[in-house]
Amino acid sequence: MAYSFIRLSADDGSWDAFEADWRAQCEQLEEDFESYAGLTFSAVENIVKQTHAKAGVFALKDDDSHVVMCQVNCAPIPKYVGPVLRTRFITFSPDYDLTDEYLHLYSRALVELLFGVLELGMSGGEFSSRHLKLHLQSPEDAKFFTAVERNLKGHALFESVETRGQWLYMSRK
């Protein structure tokens, strides 16, 4: 299974394809789409429909479907030198969220999402940043990223890696 981390846009049809995929997943699971994802979609839809240089909505796709979406922005934040790449509103697809079928892939999807965000921060483009903050969904995610922290601390690429509360903080050298 190959994953890709893509920016969702109203201009290229990727947002419509994403929404259609999640609507189909909800329908297949007999879940009302508006109840399930309406508020989340309304929170990010304006970002998708207007091109923002330093803010966007991204999705992690596998071969067949959109697995997870998140909102990413790059902006100056107090206590940091240079912009910070923040990832919020991490939301897993109905298939991942409402069934047990994909539990064995959940951790891999989190890692792929993290790598997608890291690559975005190292791209040299509009989202380039030495600092990354990733807002976690649950205490279980925090446990997972605490393990990531233990393995990346002291890595040649990072100045610091730590989990505090529901946030993963990373700064590259």
PDB file of C-alpha atoms in Angstrom:
ATOM      1  CA  MET A   1       0.000   0.000   0.000  1.00  0.00           C
ATOM      2  CA  ALA A   2       1.453   3.333  -1.056  1.00  0.00           C
ATOM      3  CA  TYR A   3       0.526   6.564   0.694  1.00  0.00           C
ATOM      4  CA  SER A   4       0.648  10.087  -0.673  1.00  0.00           C
ATOM      5  CA  PHE A   5       0.258  13.369   1.208  1.00  0.00           C
ATOM      6  CA  ILE A   6      -1.677  15.816  -0.976  1.00  0.00           C
ATOM      7  CA  ARG A   7      -2.972  19.347  -0.672  1.00  0.00           C
ATOM      8  CA  LEU A   8      -6.731  19.521  -1.135  1.00  0.00           C
ATOM      9  CA  SER A   9      -7.977  22.225  -3.461  1.00  0.00           C
ATOM     10  CA  ALA A  10     -11.312  23.292  -4.894  1.00  0.00           C
ATOM     11  CA  ASP A  11      -9.497  24.350  -8.084  1.00  0.00           C
ATOM     12  CA  ASP A  12      -8.153  20.945  -9.097  1.00  0.00           C
ATOM     13  CA  GLY A  13     -11.104  18.832  -7.916  1.00  0.00           C
ATOM     14  CA  SER A  14      -9.174  17.121  -5.118  1.00  0.00           C
ATOM     15  CA  TRP A  15     -11.500  18.580  -2.453  1.00  0.00           C
ATOM     16  CA  ASP A  16     -14.581  17.286  -4.291  1.00  0.00           C
ATOM     17  CA  ALA A  17     -12.979  13.839  -4.680  1.00  0.00           C
ATOM     18  CA  PHE A  18     -12.092  13.829  -0.984  1.00  0.00           C
ATOM     19  CA  GLU A  19     -15.611  14.802   0.083  1.00  0.00           C
ATOM     20  CA  ALA A  20     -17.190  12.244  -2.277  1.00  0.00           C
ATOM     21  CA  ASP A  21     -14.935   9.523  -0.854  1.00  0.00           C
ATOM     22  CA  TRP A  22     -15.864  10.305   2.759  1.00  0.00           C
ATOM     23  CA  ARG A  23     -19.562  10.622   1.861  1.00  0.00           C
ATOM     24  CA  ALA A  24     -19.404   7.180   0.217  1.00  0.00           C
ATOM     25  CA  GLN A  25     -17.653   5.735   3.275  1.00  0.00           C
ATOM     26  CA  CYS A  26     -20.367   7.175   5.541  1.00  0.00           C
ATOM     27  CA  GLU A  27     -23.104   5.838   3.290  1.00  0.00           C
ATOM     28  CA  GLN A  28     -21.560   2.369   3.247  1.00  0.00           C
ATOM     29  CA  LEU A  29     -21.402   2.439   7.060  1.00  0.00           C
ATOM     30  CA  GLU A  30     -24.969   3.811   7.295  1.00  0.00           C
ATOM     31  CA  GLU A  31     -23.652   6.939   8.989  1.00  0.00           C
ATOM     32  CA  ASP A  32     -25.066  10.417   8.312  1.00  0.00           C
ATOM     33  CA  PHE A  33     -22.259  12.412   6.679  1.00  0.00           C
ATOM     34  CA  GLU A  34     -23.407  15.795   8.003  1.00  0.00           C
ATOM     35  CA  SER A  35     -23.563  14.492  11.571  1.00  0.00           C
ATOM     36  CA  TYR A  36     -20.245  12.731  11.200  1.00  0.00           C
ATOM     37  CA  ALA A  37     -18.113  15.334   9.403  1.00  0.00           C
ATOM     38  CA  GLY A  38     -20.200  18.452   8.840  1.00  0.00           C
ATOM     39  CA  LEU A  39     -18.573  20.579  11.552  1.00  0.00           C
ATOM     40  CA  THR A  40     -15.064  19.434  10.643  1.00  0.00           C
ATOM     41  CA  PHE A  41     -15.632  20.211   6.981  1.00  0.00           C
ATOM     42  CA  SER A  42     -17.104  23.638   7.739  1.00  0.00           C
ATOM     43  CA  ALA A  43     -14.019  24.436   9.848  1.00  0.00           C
ATOM     44  CA  VAL A  44     -11.637  23.837   6.931  1.00  0.00           C
ATOM     45  CA  GLU A  45     -13.744  24.464   3.819  1.00  0.00           C
ATOM     46  CA  ASN A  46     -12.886  28.185   3.546  1.00  0.00           C
ATOM     47  CA  ILE A  47      -9.180  27.350   3.638  1.00  0.00           C
ATOM     48  CA  VAL A  48      -9.679  24.867   0.802  1.00  0.00           C
ATOM     49  CA  LYS A  49     -11.804  27.182  -1.332  1.00  0.00           C
ATOM     50  CA  GLN A  50      -9.484  30.176  -1.000  1.00  0.00           C
ATOM     51  CA  THR A  51      -5.847  29.717  -1.862  1.00  0.00           C
ATOM     52  CA  HIS A  52      -3.752  30.693   1.137  1.00  0.00           C
ATOM     53  CA  ALA A  53       0.005  30.868   0.725  1.00  0.00           C
ATOM     54  CA  LYS A  54       0.768  29.597   4.210  1.00  0.00           C
ATOM     55  CA  ALA A  55      -2.344  27.596   5.121  1.00  0.00           C
ATOM     56  CA  GLY A  56      -3.927  24.561   3.567  1.00  0.00           C
ATOM     57  CA  VAL A  57      -5.843  21.363   4.087  1.00  0.00           C
ATOM     58  CA  PHE A  58      -4.010  18.152   3.317  1.00  0.00           C
ATOM     59  CA  ALA A  59      -5.036  14.522   3.051  1.00  0.00           C
ATOM     60  CA  LEU A  60      -3.162  11.286   3.344  1.00  0.00           C
ATOM     61  CA  LYS A  61      -4.306   8.971   0.576  1.00  0.00           C
ATOM     62  CA  ASP A  62      -3.673   5.284   0.228  1.00  0.00           C
ATOM     63  CA  ASP A  63      -4.150   3.468  -3.057  1.00  0.00           C
ATOM     64  CA  ASP A  64      -7.934   3.594  -2.833  1.00  0.00           C
ATOM     65  CA  SER A  65      -9.142   6.216  -0.387  1.00  0.00           C
ATOM     66  CA  HIS A  66      -8.481   9.298   1.702  1.00  0.00           C
ATOM     67  CA  VAL A  67      -7.331   8.020   5.092  1.00  0.00           C
ATOM     68  CA  VAL A  68      -6.900  11.200   7.127  1.00  0.00           C
ATOM     69  CA  MET A  69      -7.109  14.947   6.670  1.00  0.00           C
ATOM     70  CA  CYS A  70      -5.531  17.821   8.547  1.00  0.00           C
ATOM     71  CA  GLN A  71      -5.212  21.585   8.462  1.00  0.00           C
ATOM     72  CA  VAL A  72      -1.670  22.942   8.185  1.00  0.00           C
ATOM     73  CA  ASN A  73      -0.477  26.518   8.557  1.00  0.00           C
ATOM     74  CA  CYS A  74       2.925  28.147   8.721  1.00  0.00           C
ATOM     75  CA  ALA A  75       3.133  31.315  10.799  1.00  0.00           C
ATOM     76  CA  PRO A  76       5.273  33.137  13.338  1.00  0.00           C
ATOM     77  CA  ILE A  77       4.488  32.079  16.906  1.00  0.00           C
ATOM     78  CA  PRO A  78       5.859  33.665  20.090  1.00  0.00           C
ATOM     79  CA  LYS A  79       8.914  31.932  21.605  1.00  0.00           C
ATOM     80  CA  TYR A  80      10.118  30.667  18.206  1.00  0.00           C
ATOM     81  CA  VAL A  81      12.696  32.066  15.828  1.00  0.00           C
ATOM     82  CA  GLY A  82      11.168  31.791  12.379  1.00  0.00           C
ATOM     83  CA  PRO A  83       7.809  30.375  11.330  1.00  0.00           C
ATOM     84  CA  VAL A  84       6.208  27.295  12.905  1.00  0.00           C
ATOM     85  CA  LEU A  85       4.424  24.651  10.843  1.00  0.00           C
ATOM     86  CA  ARG A  86       1.301  23.712  12.826  1.00  0.00           C
ATOM     87  CA  THR A  87      -0.882  20.728  12.053  1.00  0.00           C
ATOM     88  CA  ARG A  88      -4.374  20.658  13.558  1.00  0.00           C
ATOM     89  CA  PHE A  89      -7.822  19.189  12.974  1.00  0.00           C
ATOM     90  CA  ILE A  90      -6.364  15.738  12.317  1.00  0.00           C
ATOM     91  CA  THR A  91      -9.411  13.701  11.369  1.00  0.00           C
ATOM     92  CA  PHE A  92      -9.435  10.081  10.295  1.00  0.00           C
ATOM     93  CA  SER A  93     -11.798   8.797   7.632  1.00  0.00           C
ATOM     94  CA  PRO A  94     -15.076   7.104   8.528  1.00  0.00           C
ATOM     95  CA  ASP A  95     -13.555   3.714   7.620  1.00  0.00           C
ATOM     96  CA  TYR A  96     -10.725   4.205  10.120  1.00  0.00           C
ATOM     97  CA  ASP A  97     -12.824   5.947  12.755  1.00  0.00           C
ATOM     98  CA  LEU A  98     -15.969   3.824  12.780  1.00  0.00           C
ATOM     99  CA  THR A  99     -14.721   0.284  12.139  1.00  0.00           C
ATOM    100  CA  ASP A 100     -12.090  -2.081  13.509  1.00  0.00           C
ATOM    101  CA  GLU A 101     -11.036  -3.105  10.001  1.00  0.00           C
ATOM    102  CA  TYR A 102      -8.157  -0.617   9.832  1.00  0.00           C
ATOM    103  CA  LEU A 103      -6.888  -0.677  13.428  1.00  0.00           C
ATOM    104  CA  HIS A 104      -3.757  -2.498  12.298  1.00  0.00           C
ATOM    105  CA  LEU A 105      -2.991   0.400   9.903  1.00  0.00           C
ATOM    106  CA  TYR A 106      -3.724   3.296  12.286  1.00  0.00           C
ATOM    107  CA  SER A 107      -0.148   3.631  13.594  1.00  0.00           C
ATOM    108  CA  ARG A 108       1.266   3.464  10.091  1.00  0.00           C
ATOM    109  CA  ALA A 109      -1.136   6.177   8.953  1.00  0.00           C
ATOM    110  CA  LEU A 110       0.008   8.405  11.849  1.00  0.00           C
ATOM    111  CA  VAL A 111       3.653   7.872  10.867  1.00  0.00           C
ATOM    112  CA  GLU A 112       2.887   8.582   7.197  1.00  0.00           C
ATOM    113  CA  LEU A 113       1.047  11.757   8.216  1.00  0.00           C
ATOM    114  CA  LEU A 114       4.014  12.850  10.340  1.00  0.00           C
ATOM    115  CA  PHE A 115       6.427  12.176   7.466  1.00  0.00           C
ATOM    116  CA  GLY A 116       4.170  14.105   5.074  1.00  0.00           C
ATOM    117  CA  VAL A 117       4.191  17.117   7.393  1.00  0.00           C
ATOM    118  CA  LEU A 118       7.968  16.845   7.940  1.00  0.00           C
ATOM    119  CA  GLU A 119       8.555  16.749   4.179  1.00  0.00           C
ATOM    120  CA  LEU A 120       6.301  19.782   3.789  1.00  0.00           C
ATOM    121  CA  GLY A 121       8.373  21.649   6.387  1.00  0.00           C
ATOM    122  CA  MET A 122      11.631  20.698   4.656  1.00  0.00           C
ATOM    123  CA  SER A 123      10.359  21.394   1.131  1.00  0.00           C
ATOM    124  CA  GLY A 124      11.867  24.849   0.785  1.00  0.00           C
ATOM    125  CA  GLY A 125       8.424  26.114  -0.277  1.00  0.00           C
ATOM    126  CA  GLU A 126       5.755  28.210   1.372  1.00  0.00           C
ATOM    127  CA  PHE A 127       5.426  25.776   4.298  1.00  0.00           C
ATOM    128  CA  SER A 128       9.157  25.606   5.004  1.00  0.00           C
ATOM    129  CA  SER A 129       9.956  25.696   8.691  1.00  0.00           C
ATOM    130  CA  ARG A 130      12.510  24.458  11.212  1.00  0.00           C
ATOM    131  CA  HIS A 131       9.767  24.056  13.804  1.00  0.00           C
ATOM    132  CA  LEU A 132       6.776  21.740  13.707  1.00  0.00           C
ATOM    133  CA  LYS A 133       3.836  21.409  16.091  1.00  0.00           C
ATOM    134  CA  LEU A 134       1.380  18.579  15.573  1.00  0.00           C
ATOM    135  CA  HIS A 135      -1.862  18.541  17.583  1.00  0.00           C
ATOM    136  CA  LEU A 136      -2.723  15.001  18.552  1.00  0.00           C
ATOM    137  CA  GLN A 137      -6.215  13.565  18.550  1.00  0.00           C
ATOM    138  CA  SER A 138      -6.242  11.441  21.661  1.00  0.00           C
ATOM    139  CA  PRO A 139      -4.212  10.330  24.670  1.00  0.00           C
ATOM    140  CA  GLU A 140      -3.442   7.141  22.721  1.00  0.00           C
ATOM    141  CA  ASP A 141      -1.864   9.244  19.964  1.00  0.00           C
ATOM    142  CA  ALA A 142       0.194  11.012  22.630  1.00  0.00           C
ATOM    143  CA  LYS A 143       1.486   7.624  23.825  1.00  0.00           C
ATOM    144  CA  PHE A 144       2.410   6.708  20.267  1.00  0.00           C
ATOM    145  CA  PHE A 145       4.239   9.979  19.663  1.00  0.00           C
ATOM    146  CA  THR A 146       6.025   9.677  23.006  1.00  0.00           C
ATOM    147  CA  ALA A 147       7.569   6.530  21.504  1.00  0.00           C
ATOM    148  CA  VAL A 148       8.420   8.526  18.362  1.00  0.00           C
ATOM    149  CA  GLU A 149      10.011  11.158  20.612  1.00  0.00           C
ATOM    150  CA  ARG A 150      12.189   8.554  22.366  1.00  0.00           C
ATOM    151  CA  ASN A 151      13.418   7.255  19.014  1.00  0.00           C
ATOM    152  CA  LEU A 152      14.071  10.641  17.393  1.00  0.00           C
ATOM    153  CA  LYS A 153      15.654  12.452  20.356  1.00  0.00           C
ATOM    154  CA  GLY A 154      19.324  12.812  19.644  1.00  0.00           C
ATOM    155  CA  HIS A 155      18.837  12.115  15.927  1.00  0.00           C
ATOM    156  CA  ALA A 156      21.206  14.175  13.797  1.00  0.00           C
ATOM    157  CA  LEU A 157      18.316  15.924  12.043  1.00  0.00           C
ATOM    158  CA  PHE A 158      16.570  17.272  15.158  1.00  0.00           C
ATOM    159  CA  GLU A 159      17.531  19.850  17.750  1.00  0.00           C
ATOM    160  CA  SER A 160      14.577  18.847  19.929  1.00  0.00           C
ATOM    161  CA  VAL A 161      11.622  16.459  19.914  1.00  0.00           C
ATOM    162  CA  GLU A 162       9.088  16.370  22.735  1.00  0.00           C
ATOM    163  CA  THR A 163       5.470  15.626  23.513  1.00  0.00           C
ATOM    164  CA  ARG A 164       3.648  18.013  25.859  1.00  0.00           C
ATOM    165  CA  GLY A 165      -0.039  17.600  26.512  1.00  0.00           C
ATOM    166  CA  GLN A 166      -1.693  16.854  23.191  1.00  0.00           C
ATOM    167  CA  TRP A 167       1.095  18.390  21.065  1.00  0.00           C
ATOM    168  CA  LEU A 168       4.190  16.936  19.450  1.00  0.00           C
ATOM    169  CA  TYR A 169       6.939  19.587  19.146  1.00  0.00           C
ATOM    170  CA  MET A 170       9.871  19.116  16.786  1.00  0.00           C
ATOM    171  CA  SER A 171      12.678  21.487  15.841  1.00  0.00           C
ATOM    172  CA  ARG A 172      15.195  20.642  13.160  1.00  0.00           C
ATOM    173  CA  LYS A 173      18.841  21.679  13.417  1.00  0.00           C
TER     174      LYS A 173
END
